[in-house]
Amino acid sequence: MRILVCGGAGYIGSHTCVALLERGHDVVIGDNFSNSSPKVLARLQRITGVPVACERVDLRNRLALIRLLLRHRFDAVIHFAALKAVGDSCKRPLEYFQNNISGTINLLQAMQAANIHRLVFSSSATVYGDPEAVPVQEGARLQVTNPYGRTKLVVEQLIGDLCHSQPSFHVANLRYFNPVGAHPSGLIGEDPAGIPNNLMPYICRVAAGRSRRLSIFGGDYPTPDGTGVRDYIHVTDLAQAHVDALEYLADNGRSLTVNLGTGRGVSVLELVRAFEDASGRKVPYEIVERRAGDVAQVWADPSLARRLLGWRAQLDVDAMCRDAWRWQFMNPDGYSGRVAGTGRRPARGFAPTNGATSPLRI
Ligand code: NAD
Ligand code: UD1
């Protein structure tokens, strides 16, 4: 298939491009690079051996989108392009509504104009808010606690209405739990702007000596060790689920909504210890007040994805930590720096995997 990957230069999008290309699909990235770097393109080529087509486009520009979709003959669209910082969304909700909701409406209109009827949408476990029970199933009550979450829920709902009105339109809503890790080559990974809000990038920052210690938000939750429990999922497992979802849409001609997680809850302290083991670095921490808006524990029931897509997460927390650390170690400045690799002793747990057998330069 020929796939438009909106937001394909970003963290999850870039890993999904690798999975799509390795599966033999044809990929065009559409991105405005508001939270990513064009440097990812050369790295994707280095990993896959295939030059990746990319068009700079902003989802808020409907005409540009229509032109892009009419210029190519896409079989489907994967839609990652969104603003995603919860705290930021509380400060400037209108920007989030415009980018994530209006941008998606523009994309859907462009798809209609170009007669494209298959969409994979990046949704989030955030649509469950504070769930009544874990593991969370897809039929759980939906509730949101912040403007970012609202954009995900609204988009799921408006896509649902479109599917009702136009039965030939098929969508895979993929509700991600907590994506972490990086491609095992160390060439692509998560490159948060500024100080990270999410746990794994912050742990990496502390392990690299760029912050003194991790603040653990709350040690008094009703969880086994008192710290928050989440369902961390390796980004390459997540990427594979997009390929499976696309093929499901093409083969079955039906829409679906599925959780993407491992089905296993991991506490903050467990993740810190796993990271220390994988990296050989200490991660000093202190336990501080709970973060406003956090929930005690959320993990997925991923069995529907298994039943419908034949997909299940393969990689464990050790692999997530090892790959996150490899990316951090090799790219201390993210995409804005050079790839480290030659003349340095690799940190523990660094045996190159997945064919990355030589020093990596780009
Ligand atoms: P990311 O910021 O790394 O990637 C998003 C990409 O979309 C970036 O390359 C950005 O430049 C682009 N983009 C944003 N707005 C755009 C616009 N108007 N026009 C064109 N391009 C635009 O984020 P990510 O972590 O890869 O997340 C991908 C998707 O998955 C997002 O929709 C996010 O909400 C969702 N999601 C992410 C997580 C997570 O923890 N990373 C969890 C659940 C859901
Ligand atoms: C957050 C978002 C969620 C989004 C998800 C994407 C909030 C309230 N929720 O979820 O909407 O979909 O990111 O991955 O922001 N923690 C620390 N110290 C830190 C950072 C985090 O102790 O410096 C803890 C948190 O309290 C939580 C766990 O680590 O228990 C995971 O946090 P995080 O990575 O931010 O993800 P979520 O809160 O699950």
Short mmCIF file of C-alpha atoms and ligand atoms in Angstrom, two decimals:
data_model
loop_
_atom_site.label_atom_id
_atom_site.label_comp_id
_atom_site.label_asym_id
_atom_site.label_seq_id
_atom_site.Cartn_x
_atom_site.Cartn_y
_atom_site.Cartn_z
CA MET A 1 0.00 0.00 0.00
CA ARG A 2 0.98 3.61 -0.46
CA ILE A 3 0.56 5.33 2.88
CA LEU A 4 0.49 8.98 3.92
CA VAL A 5 1.98 9.20 7.41
CA CYS A 6 0.88 12.53 8.93
CA GLY A 7 3.24 13.41 11.77
CA GLY A 8 5.58 10.67 10.53
CA ALA A 9 8.71 12.60 11.51
CA GLY A 10 7.78 12.42 15.19
CA TYR A 11 8.58 9.83 17.82
CA ILE A 12 5.99 7.12 17.17
CA GLY A 13 5.53 8.08 13.51
CA SER A 14 9.21 7.59 12.65
CA HIS A 15 9.25 4.10 14.21
CA THR A 16 6.06 3.26 12.34
CA CYS A 17 7.67 4.37 9.06
CA VAL A 18 10.43 1.83 9.69
CA ALA A 19 7.88 -0.94 10.28
CA LEU A 20 5.90 0.04 7.16
CA LEU A 21 8.98 0.17 4.95
CA GLU A 22 10.27 -3.14 6.29
CA ARG A 23 6.91 -4.65 5.43
CA GLY A 24 7.27 -3.36 1.84
CA HIS A 25 4.75 -0.52 1.98
CA ASP A 26 5.39 2.76 0.25
CA VAL A 27 5.53 5.75 2.61
CA VAL A 28 5.16 9.52 2.27
CA ILE A 29 5.60 11.56 5.44
CA GLY A 30 3.54 14.75 5.84
CA ASP A 31 4.76 16.89 8.72
CA ASN A 32 5.13 20.56 9.68
CA PHE A 33 8.12 19.72 11.94
CA SER A 34 6.58 21.67 14.81
CA ASN A 35 7.84 18.95 17.18
CA SER A 36 10.34 17.01 15.08
CA SER A 37 13.40 17.40 12.90
CA PRO A 38 13.89 16.81 9.17
CA LYS A 39 17.10 15.02 10.25
CA VAL A 40 15.00 11.99 11.02
CA LEU A 41 14.65 11.38 7.27
CA ALA A 42 18.32 10.53 6.72
CA ARG A 43 18.21 8.26 9.72
CA LEU A 44 15.18 6.42 8.43
CA GLN A 45 17.03 5.88 5.17
CA ARG A 46 20.03 4.60 7.07
CA ILE A 47 17.94 2.07 8.98
CA THR A 48 15.82 0.85 6.10
CA GLY A 49 18.05 1.50 3.06
CA VAL A 50 15.11 3.26 1.41
CA PRO A 51 14.87 7.01 0.79
CA VAL A 52 11.72 8.30 2.49
CA ALA A 53 9.55 10.81 0.67
CA CYS A 54 8.45 13.74 2.80
CA GLU A 55 6.31 16.81 2.25
CA ARG A 56 6.27 19.74 4.64
CA VAL A 57 2.58 20.32 5.27
CA ASP A 58 0.50 21.72 8.10
CA LEU A 59 -2.81 20.04 8.88
CA ARG A 60 -4.29 23.43 9.61
CA ASN A 61 -3.90 24.29 5.91
CA ARG A 62 -6.78 22.42 4.29
CA LEU A 63 -6.00 23.42 0.72
CA ALA A 64 -2.40 22.30 0.98
CA LEU A 65 -3.62 18.99 2.38
CA ILE A 66 -6.13 18.47 -0.41
CA ARG A 67 -3.43 19.20 -2.98
CA LEU A 68 -1.08 16.71 -1.31
CA LEU A 69 -3.69 13.94 -1.23
CA LEU A 70 -4.76 14.56 -4.82
CA ARG A 71 -1.14 14.53 -6.04
CA HIS A 72 -0.52 11.00 -4.73
CA ARG A 73 -2.66 7.91 -4.95
CA PHE A 74 -2.71 6.92 -1.29
CA ASP A 75 -4.41 3.74 -0.15
CA ALA A 76 -4.58 4.88 3.46
CA VAL A 77 -3.55 7.55 5.96
CA ILE A 78 -1.96 7.12 9.39
CA HIS A 79 -2.58 10.19 11.51
CA PHE A 80 -0.03 10.94 14.25
CA ALA A 81 0.05 14.72 13.83
CA ALA A 82 -1.01 16.34 17.07
CA LEU A 83 0.20 18.47 19.96
CA LYS A 84 0.54 16.17 22.96
CA ALA A 85 1.70 17.91 26.15
CA VAL A 86 -1.00 17.71 28.83
CA GLY A 87 0.24 20.69 30.90
CA ASP A 88 0.68 22.85 27.81
CA SER A 89 -2.85 21.99 26.68
CA CYS A 90 -4.23 23.38 29.95
CA LYS A 91 -2.42 26.67 29.28
CA ARG A 92 -3.43 27.07 25.62
CA PRO A 93 -6.45 24.86 24.93
CA LEU A 94 -7.51 26.72 21.79
CA GLU A 95 -4.23 25.90 20.05
CA TYR A 96 -4.79 22.24 20.92
CA PHE A 97 -8.38 22.32 19.63
CA GLN A 98 -7.27 24.01 16.42
CA ASN A 99 -4.27 21.79 15.76
CA ASN A 100 -5.70 18.44 16.87
CA ILE A 101 -9.42 18.79 16.12
CA SER A 102 -9.60 21.30 13.24
CA GLY A 103 -6.46 19.73 11.73
CA THR A 104 -8.13 16.32 11.78
CA ILE A 105 -11.32 17.69 10.22
CA ASN A 106 -9.19 19.16 7.41
CA LEU A 107 -7.50 15.81 6.95
CA LEU A 108 -10.84 13.98 6.79
CA GLN A 109 -12.14 16.48 4.23
CA ALA A 110 -9.01 16.06 2.14
CA MET A 111 -9.40 12.28 2.34
CA GLN A 112 -12.97 12.61 1.14
CA ALA A 113 -11.90 14.85 -1.73
CA ALA A 114 -9.26 12.31 -2.76
CA ASN A 115 -11.54 9.31 -2.20
CA ILE A 116 -9.35 7.71 0.48
CA HIS A 117 -11.34 5.65 2.96
CA ARG A 118 -8.84 4.10 5.36
CA LEU A 119 -7.46 5.86 8.41
CA VAL A 120 -5.39 4.79 11.40
CA PHE A 121 -5.74 7.30 14.23
CA SER A 122 -3.39 7.81 17.21
CA SER A 123 -5.66 7.88 20.21
CA SER A 124 -4.61 7.50 23.82
CA ALA A 125 -5.40 5.76 27.08
CA THR A 126 -6.01 9.30 28.31
CA VAL A 127 -9.62 8.85 27.03
CA TYR A 128 -10.24 6.57 30.04
CA GLY A 129 -9.31 9.29 32.57
CA ASP A 130 -9.23 7.64 36.00
CA PRO A 131 -10.63 4.19 35.17
CA GLU A 132 -12.97 2.40 37.55
CA ALA A 133 -11.14 -0.91 37.11
CA VAL A 134 -7.88 -2.29 35.73
CA PRO A 135 -6.98 -3.78 33.35
CA VAL A 136 -8.95 -1.32 31.23
CA GLN A 137 -11.13 -2.69 28.46
CA GLU A 138 -12.21 -0.74 25.40
CA GLY A 139 -15.82 -0.60 26.64
CA ALA A 140 -14.81 1.24 29.85
CA ARG A 141 -16.39 4.61 30.55
CA LEU A 142 -14.72 7.42 28.62
CA GLN A 143 -13.87 10.62 30.50
CA VAL A 144 -11.20 13.22 30.07
CA THR A 145 -9.43 15.43 32.55
CA ASN A 146 -7.60 17.92 30.35
CA PRO A 147 -7.86 19.68 26.96
CA TYR A 148 -5.35 17.34 25.27
CA GLY A 149 -7.42 14.33 26.31
CA ARG A 150 -10.55 16.10 25.11
CA THR A 151 -9.06 16.46 21.62
CA LYS A 152 -8.50 12.68 21.46
CA LEU A 153 -12.01 11.88 22.63
CA VAL A 154 -13.65 14.44 20.32
CA VAL A 155 -11.69 13.18 17.33
CA GLU A 156 -12.66 9.57 18.08
CA GLN A 157 -16.30 10.68 18.25
CA LEU A 158 -16.32 12.75 15.10
CA ILE A 159 -14.59 9.98 13.19
CA GLY A 160 -17.30 7.62 14.51
CA ASP A 161 -20.00 9.93 13.13
CA LEU A 162 -18.25 10.05 9.77
CA CYS A 163 -18.08 6.24 9.63
CA HIS A 164 -21.83 6.11 10.30
CA SER A 165 -22.63 8.54 7.55
CA GLN A 166 -20.22 6.96 5.08
CA PRO A 167 -20.07 3.17 5.47
CA SER A 168 -17.14 2.85 3.06
CA PHE A 169 -14.97 4.83 5.51
CA HIS A 170 -12.99 2.58 7.88
CA VAL A 171 -10.92 3.66 10.84
CA ALA A 172 -8.62 2.04 13.37
CA ASN A 173 -8.62 3.99 16.64
CA LEU A 174 -5.49 2.89 18.46
CA ARG A 175 -5.44 3.77 22.15
CA TYR A 176 -1.79 3.82 23.18
CA PHE A 177 -0.82 3.32 26.81
CA ASN A 178 2.71 4.58 27.66
CA PRO A 179 5.06 4.34 24.67
CA VAL A 180 8.76 4.27 25.61
CA GLY A 181 12.06 2.99 24.21
CA ALA A 182 13.63 3.54 20.82
CA HIS A 183 14.70 1.70 17.70
CA PRO A 184 17.50 -0.74 18.61
CA SER A 185 19.87 0.94 16.13
CA GLY A 186 19.96 4.00 18.42
CA LEU A 187 19.30 6.18 15.36
CA ILE A 188 15.75 7.27 16.09
CA GLY A 189 14.01 7.89 19.39
CA GLU A 190 12.09 10.35 21.48
CA ASP A 191 13.52 13.86 21.41
CA PRO A 192 11.40 15.99 23.74
CA ALA A 193 11.82 19.76 23.46
CA GLY A 194 13.08 21.26 26.73
CA ILE A 195 12.72 19.48 30.05
CA PRO A 196 10.73 16.27 29.63
CA ASN A 197 7.43 15.79 31.44
CA ASN A 198 7.17 12.04 30.92
CA LEU A 199 8.93 9.52 33.09
CA MET A 200 11.25 7.62 30.75
CA PRO A 201 12.82 10.65 29.03
CA TYR A 202 13.34 12.17 32.47
CA ILE A 203 15.03 9.02 33.77
CA CYS A 204 17.33 9.12 30.72
CA ARG A 205 18.18 12.73 31.45
CA VAL A 206 19.13 11.93 35.05
CA ALA A 207 21.16 8.87 34.01
CA ALA A 208 23.04 11.06 31.52
CA GLY A 209 23.90 13.48 34.33
CA ARG A 210 21.85 16.34 32.88
CA SER A 211 19.53 16.55 35.87
CA ARG A 212 20.55 15.77 39.42
CA ARG A 213 17.68 13.56 40.40
CA LEU A 214 14.30 12.27 39.41
CA SER A 215 11.30 13.56 41.34
CA ILE A 216 8.93 10.68 41.88
CA PHE A 217 5.44 12.13 42.02
CA GLY A 218 3.84 10.43 45.02
CA GLY A 219 4.91 7.52 47.18
CA ASP A 220 1.58 6.98 48.89
CA TYR A 221 -0.64 5.64 46.13
CA PRO A 222 -2.62 2.47 46.87
CA THR A 223 -0.17 0.43 44.77
CA PRO A 224 2.30 -2.29 45.89
CA ASP A 225 5.22 0.13 46.43
CA GLY A 226 3.22 3.36 46.71
CA THR A 227 4.33 4.80 43.34
CA GLY A 228 2.18 5.18 40.21
CA VAL A 229 1.66 2.15 37.99
CA ARG A 230 1.48 2.35 34.17
CA ASP A 231 1.52 0.08 31.15
CA TYR A 232 4.78 0.91 29.36
CA ILE A 233 4.98 -0.38 25.80
CA HIS A 234 8.03 -0.52 23.53
CA VAL A 235 7.63 1.89 20.63
CA THR A 236 8.66 -0.74 18.07
CA ASP A 237 5.84 -3.02 19.29
CA LEU A 238 3.49 -0.07 18.96
CA ALA A 239 4.78 0.63 15.44
CA GLN A 240 4.08 -2.95 14.38
CA ALA A 241 0.47 -2.62 15.55
CA HIS A 242 -0.06 0.18 13.00
CA VAL A 243 1.04 -2.09 10.17
CA ASP A 244 -1.31 -4.79 11.45
CA ALA A 245 -4.19 -2.32 11.80
CA LEU A 246 -3.72 -1.05 8.24
CA GLU A 247 -3.75 -4.56 6.90
CA TYR A 248 -6.84 -5.33 8.99
CA LEU A 249 -8.67 -2.37 7.43
CA ALA A 250 -7.66 -3.45 3.95
CA ASP A 251 -8.56 -7.12 4.47
CA ASN A 252 -11.73 -6.83 6.57
CA GLY A 253 -13.30 -3.55 5.53
CA ARG A 254 -14.34 -2.86 9.15
CA SER A 255 -13.43 -0.24 11.71
CA LEU A 256 -11.98 -1.04 15.12
CA THR A 257 -10.95 0.54 18.41
CA VAL A 258 -8.27 -1.24 20.41
CA ASN A 259 -5.98 -0.76 23.39
CA LEU A 260 -2.27 -1.04 22.71
CA GLY A 261 -0.38 -1.99 25.84
CA THR A 262 1.41 -4.99 27.27
CA GLY A 263 -1.28 -5.80 29.84
CA ARG A 264 1.30 -5.45 32.62
CA GLY A 265 1.48 -2.65 35.16
CA VAL A 266 4.93 -1.38 36.18
CA SER A 267 5.53 1.08 39.02
CA VAL A 268 7.80 4.11 38.85
CA LEU A 269 10.26 2.44 41.23
CA GLU A 270 10.27 -0.78 39.20
CA LEU A 271 11.03 1.19 36.05
CA VAL A 272 13.86 3.07 37.77
CA ARG A 273 15.44 -0.21 38.93
CA ALA A 274 15.06 -1.84 35.52
CA PHE A 275 16.69 1.20 33.94
CA GLU A 276 19.62 1.11 36.37
CA ASP A 277 20.17 -2.56 35.55
CA ALA A 278 19.97 -2.01 31.79
CA SER A 279 22.19 1.05 31.70
CA GLY A 280 24.63 0.44 34.54
CA ARG A 281 23.94 4.03 35.65
CA LYS A 282 22.50 5.25 38.91
CA VAL A 283 19.24 7.16 38.82
CA PRO A 284 19.08 9.17 42.05
CA TYR A 285 15.53 10.06 43.04
CA GLU A 286 13.44 11.66 45.72
CA ILE A 287 9.80 11.09 46.44
CA VAL A 288 7.81 14.32 46.26
CA GLU A 289 4.15 15.37 46.21
CA ARG A 290 1.73 13.73 43.80
CA ARG A 291 1.41 15.45 40.41
CA ALA A 292 -2.00 17.09 39.94
CA GLY A 293 -4.20 15.08 37.59
CA ASP A 294 -2.23 11.81 37.95
CA VAL A 295 -4.03 8.55 38.60
CA ALA A 296 -2.73 5.72 40.77
CA GLN A 297 -2.72 2.90 38.28
CA VAL A 298 -3.68 2.24 34.67
CA TRP A 299 -2.89 -0.73 32.54
CA ALA A 300 -4.48 -2.23 29.48
CA ASP A 301 -6.42 -5.30 28.66
CA PRO A 302 -4.84 -5.78 25.22
CA SER A 303 -6.74 -8.97 24.37
CA LEU A 304 -9.00 -7.34 21.76
CA ALA A 305 -5.97 -6.24 19.72
CA ARG A 306 -4.70 -9.77 19.95
CA ARG A 307 -8.01 -11.22 18.76
CA LEU A 308 -8.61 -8.77 15.92
CA LEU A 309 -5.08 -7.99 14.75
CA GLY A 310 -3.14 -11.03 15.90
CA TRP A 311 -0.87 -8.47 17.59
CA ARG A 312 0.74 -8.64 20.98
CA ALA A 313 3.61 -6.73 22.56
CA GLN A 314 6.83 -8.75 22.39
CA LEU A 315 9.39 -6.65 24.25
CA ASP A 316 9.78 -6.41 28.01
CA VAL A 317 10.72 -3.57 30.32
CA ASP A 318 14.43 -4.45 30.09
CA ALA A 319 14.39 -3.98 26.32
CA MET A 320 12.47 -0.71 26.73
CA CYS A 321 15.11 0.62 29.15
CA ARG A 322 18.09 -0.67 27.16
CA ASP A 323 16.85 0.88 23.92
CA ALA A 324 15.83 4.17 25.54
CA TRP A 325 19.30 4.44 27.07
CA ARG A 326 21.09 3.53 23.84
CA TRP A 327 19.23 6.34 22.06
CA GLN A 328 20.06 8.80 24.86
CA PHE A 329 23.70 7.72 24.99
CA MET A 330 24.24 7.94 21.25
CA ASN A 331 22.28 11.18 20.83
CA PRO A 332 22.86 13.27 23.95
CA ASP A 333 21.49 16.31 22.11
CA GLY A 334 18.74 14.45 20.30
CA TYR A 335 18.49 15.21 16.60
CA SER A 336 20.27 18.54 17.02
CA GLY A 337 23.62 16.88 17.77
CA ARG A 338 25.78 14.31 16.05
CA VAL A 339 25.40 10.60 16.63
CA ALA A 340 27.98 9.38 19.10
CA GLY A 341 29.47 6.01 18.31
CA THR A 342 33.16 5.97 17.52
CA GLY A 343 35.94 6.00 20.06
CA ARG A 344 33.64 5.73 23.09
CA ARG A 345 33.25 2.80 25.32
CA PRO A 346 29.67 1.69 25.13
CA ALA A 347 27.77 1.71 28.38
CA ARG A 348 26.65 -1.59 29.83
CA GLY A 349 23.83 -3.36 28.06
CA PHE A 350 24.89 -1.91 24.75
CA ALA A 351 25.52 -4.84 22.47
CA PRO A 352 24.25 -3.49 19.11
CA THR A 353 21.20 -5.33 17.93
CA ASN A 354 19.14 -5.56 14.80
CA GLY A 355 22.05 -5.35 12.39
CA ALA A 356 23.57 -2.24 13.92
CA THR A 357 27.00 -3.83 14.09
CA SER A 358 29.22 -0.92 13.16
CA PRO A 359 29.76 2.52 14.67
CA LEU A 360 26.87 4.68 13.56
CA ARG A 361 27.55 7.90 11.78
CA ILE A 362 25.11 10.07 9.92
P1 NAD B 1 5.45 13.73 18.34
O1 NAD B 1 5.22 15.14 18.77
O2 NAD B 1 6.83 13.18 18.42
O3 NAD B 1 4.93 13.53 16.84
C1 NAD B 1 3.87 14.29 16.29
C2 NAD B 1 4.31 14.79 14.93
O4 NAD B 1 3.23 15.53 14.34
C3 NAD B 1 5.51 15.73 14.99
O5 NAD B 1 6.45 15.36 13.99
C4 NAD B 1 4.91 17.11 14.70
O6 NAD B 1 5.83 17.95 14.06
C5 NAD B 1 3.74 16.74 13.82
N1 NAD B 1 2.63 17.70 13.83
C6 NAD B 1 1.98 18.21 14.91
N2 NAD B 1 1.03 19.06 14.50
C7 NAD B 1 1.05 19.08 13.14
C8 NAD B 1 0.31 19.76 12.16
N3 NAD B 1 -0.64 20.63 12.46
N4 NAD B 1 0.60 19.54 10.85
C9 NAD B 1 1.58 18.67 10.51
N5 NAD B 1 2.33 18.00 11.41
C10 NAD B 1 2.06 18.21 12.71
O7 NAD B 1 4.44 12.82 19.17
P2 NAD B 1 4.39 11.23 19.33
O8 NAD B 1 4.80 10.92 20.70
O9 NAD B 1 5.06 10.58 18.19
O10 NAD B 1 2.82 11.02 19.25
C11 NAD B 1 2.18 10.70 18.03
C12 NAD B 1 0.68 10.67 18.26
O11 NAD B 1 0.39 9.70 19.27
C13 NAD B 1 0.07 11.97 18.74
O12 NAD B 1 -1.18 12.12 18.13
C14 NAD B 1 -0.09 11.77 20.23
O13 NAD B 1 -1.14 12.54 20.76
C15 NAD B 1 -0.42 10.28 20.28
N6 NAD B 1 -0.06 9.65 21.57
C16 NAD B 1 1.21 9.75 22.01
C17 NAD B 1 1.55 9.18 23.23
C18 NAD B 1 2.96 9.28 23.76
O14 NAD B 1 3.18 9.00 24.93
N7 NAD B 1 3.96 9.65 22.96
C19 NAD B 1 0.59 8.48 23.98
C20 NAD B 1 -0.70 8.39 23.49
C21 NAD B 1 -1.02 8.98 22.26
C1 UD1 B 2 0.93 11.25 30.60
C2 UD1 B 2 -0.33 12.05 30.34
C3 UD1 B 2 -1.23 11.29 29.39
C4 UD1 B 2 -0.48 10.95 28.12
C5 UD1 B 2 0.80 10.19 28.47
C6 UD1 B 2 1.63 9.98 27.25
C7 UD1 B 2 -0.66 13.36 32.36
C8 UD1 B 2 -1.53 13.58 33.56
N1 UD1 B 2 -1.00 12.33 31.60
O1 UD1 B 2 0.53 10.03 31.19
O2 UD1 B 2 -2.36 12.06 29.07
O3 UD1 B 2 -1.29 10.18 27.26
O4 UD1 B 2 1.58 10.96 29.39
O5 UD1 B 2 2.70 9.15 27.53
O6 UD1 B 2 0.26 14.11 32.12
N2 UD1 B 2 6.37 10.40 36.96
C9 UD1 B 2 7.25 10.71 37.99
N3 UD1 B 2 8.21 11.64 37.75
C10 UD1 B 2 8.35 12.28 36.55
C11 UD1 B 2 7.44 11.95 35.51
C12 UD1 B 2 6.46 11.02 35.77
O7 UD1 B 2 7.17 10.16 39.08
O8 UD1 B 2 9.24 13.13 36.41
C13 UD1 B 2 5.37 9.34 37.19
C14 UD1 B 2 3.93 9.81 37.06
O9 UD1 B 2 3.44 10.30 38.26
C15 UD1 B 2 3.26 8.51 36.61
C16 UD1 B 2 4.36 7.78 35.79
O10 UD1 B 2 5.58 8.36 36.22
O11 UD1 B 2 2.95 7.72 37.72
C17 UD1 B 2 4.22 7.97 34.30
O12 UD1 B 2 4.14 9.35 33.99
P1 UD1 B 2 4.16 9.89 32.49
O13 UD1 B 2 5.30 9.30 31.75
O14 UD1 B 2 4.08 11.38 32.56
O15 UD1 B 2 2.83 9.28 31.84
P2 UD1 B 2 1.31 9.35 32.33
O16 UD1 B 2 1.15 10.19 33.54
O17 UD1 B 2 0.80 7.95 32.40
#
